mmCIF file of C-alpha atoms in Angstrom:
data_model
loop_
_atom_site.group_PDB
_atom_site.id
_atom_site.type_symbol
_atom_site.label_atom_id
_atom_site.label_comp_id
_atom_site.label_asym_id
_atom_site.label_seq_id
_atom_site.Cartn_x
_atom_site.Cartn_y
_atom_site.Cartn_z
ATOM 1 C CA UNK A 72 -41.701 76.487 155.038
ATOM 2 C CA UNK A 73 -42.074 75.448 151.563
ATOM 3 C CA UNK A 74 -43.155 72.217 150.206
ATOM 4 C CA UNK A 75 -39.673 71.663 148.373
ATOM 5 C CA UNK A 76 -37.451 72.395 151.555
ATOM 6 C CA UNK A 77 -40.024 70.096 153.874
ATOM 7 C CA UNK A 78 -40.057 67.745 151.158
ATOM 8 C CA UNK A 79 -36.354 66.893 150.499
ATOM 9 C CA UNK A 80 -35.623 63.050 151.078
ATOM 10 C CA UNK A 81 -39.109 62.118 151.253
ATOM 11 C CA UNK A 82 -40.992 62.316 148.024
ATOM 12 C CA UNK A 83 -39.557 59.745 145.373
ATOM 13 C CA UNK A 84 -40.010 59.232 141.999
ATOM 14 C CA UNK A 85 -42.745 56.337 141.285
ATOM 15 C CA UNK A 86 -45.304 57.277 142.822
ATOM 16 C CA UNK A 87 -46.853 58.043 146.427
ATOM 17 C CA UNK A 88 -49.385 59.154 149.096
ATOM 18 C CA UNK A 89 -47.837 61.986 151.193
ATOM 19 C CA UNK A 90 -49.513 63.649 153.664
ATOM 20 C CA UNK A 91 -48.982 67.335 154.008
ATOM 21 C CA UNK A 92 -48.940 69.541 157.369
ATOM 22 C CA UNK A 93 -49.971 72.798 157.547
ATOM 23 C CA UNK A 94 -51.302 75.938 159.596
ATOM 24 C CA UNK A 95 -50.136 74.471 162.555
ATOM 25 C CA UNK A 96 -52.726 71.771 162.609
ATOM 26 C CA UNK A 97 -54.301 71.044 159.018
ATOM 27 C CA UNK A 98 -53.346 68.055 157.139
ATOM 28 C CA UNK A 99 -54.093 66.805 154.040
ATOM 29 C CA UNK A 100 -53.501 63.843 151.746
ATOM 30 C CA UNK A 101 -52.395 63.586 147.961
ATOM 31 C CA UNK A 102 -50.639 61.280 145.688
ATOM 32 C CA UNK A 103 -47.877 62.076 143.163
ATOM 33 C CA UNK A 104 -45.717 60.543 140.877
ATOM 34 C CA UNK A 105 -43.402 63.037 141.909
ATOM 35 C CA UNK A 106 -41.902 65.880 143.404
ATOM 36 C CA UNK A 107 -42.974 68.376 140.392
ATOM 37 C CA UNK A 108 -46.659 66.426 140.759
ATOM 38 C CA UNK A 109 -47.051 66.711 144.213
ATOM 39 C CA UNK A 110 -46.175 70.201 144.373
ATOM 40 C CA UNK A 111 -48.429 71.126 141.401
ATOM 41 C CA UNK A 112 -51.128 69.223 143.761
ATOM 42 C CA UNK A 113 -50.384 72.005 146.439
ATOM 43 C CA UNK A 114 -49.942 74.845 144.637
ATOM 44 C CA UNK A 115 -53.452 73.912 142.842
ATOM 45 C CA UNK A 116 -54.845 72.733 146.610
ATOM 46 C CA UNK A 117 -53.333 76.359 148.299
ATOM 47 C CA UNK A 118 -55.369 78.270 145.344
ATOM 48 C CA UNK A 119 -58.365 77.034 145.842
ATOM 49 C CA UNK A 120 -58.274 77.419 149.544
ATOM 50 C CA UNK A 121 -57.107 80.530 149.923
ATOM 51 C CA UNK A 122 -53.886 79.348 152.000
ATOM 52 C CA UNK A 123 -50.364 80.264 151.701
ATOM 53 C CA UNK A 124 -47.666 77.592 149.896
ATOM 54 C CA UNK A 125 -45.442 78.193 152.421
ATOM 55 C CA UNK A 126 -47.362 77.140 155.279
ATOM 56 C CA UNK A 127 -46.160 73.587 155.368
ATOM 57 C CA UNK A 128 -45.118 72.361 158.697
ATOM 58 C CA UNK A 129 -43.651 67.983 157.234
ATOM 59 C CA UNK A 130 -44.654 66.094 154.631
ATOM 60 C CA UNK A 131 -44.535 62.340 154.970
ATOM 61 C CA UNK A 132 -45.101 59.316 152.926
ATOM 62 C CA UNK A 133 -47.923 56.882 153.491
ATOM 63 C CA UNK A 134 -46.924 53.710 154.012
ATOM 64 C CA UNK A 135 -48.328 51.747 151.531
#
C-alpha cells in the first residue's frame, strides 16, 4: 500500500521516529516533522534503492 493510506492516524505533526515496513520483511527507520516530511523521506529512500513506494506493509511511531 502506500505510505499515506498506511500512514493515516499515526504520523502527527511535531515531529517523530516512525518505522516503516516493507517487502514483506524490510524495515526501516526515519524521523519527520510530518506527514509531507516523512513521505519525502520515502520517496527519496525508495529512489535510491530501487524499491517501489507502494510497498509499505505499517508504519508506526517510536515511542519516544
Amino acid at each position: 500500500m502506500t505510505l499515506g493510506k498506511a500512514a493515516t492516524r499515526k504520523v502527527r505533526t511535531g515531529g517523530g521516529t516512525y518505522n516503516i515496513g516493507f517487502n514483506d520483511g524490510d524495515e526501516t527507520q526515519f524521523y519527520a516533522y510530518d506527514l509531507a516530511e516523512l513521505l519525502e523521506c520515502w520517496v527519496g529512500f525508495c529512489a535510491e534503492n530501487g524499491f517501489q513506494t507502494n510497498s509499505v506493509d505499517y508504519v508506526e511511531r517510536v515511542c519516544e
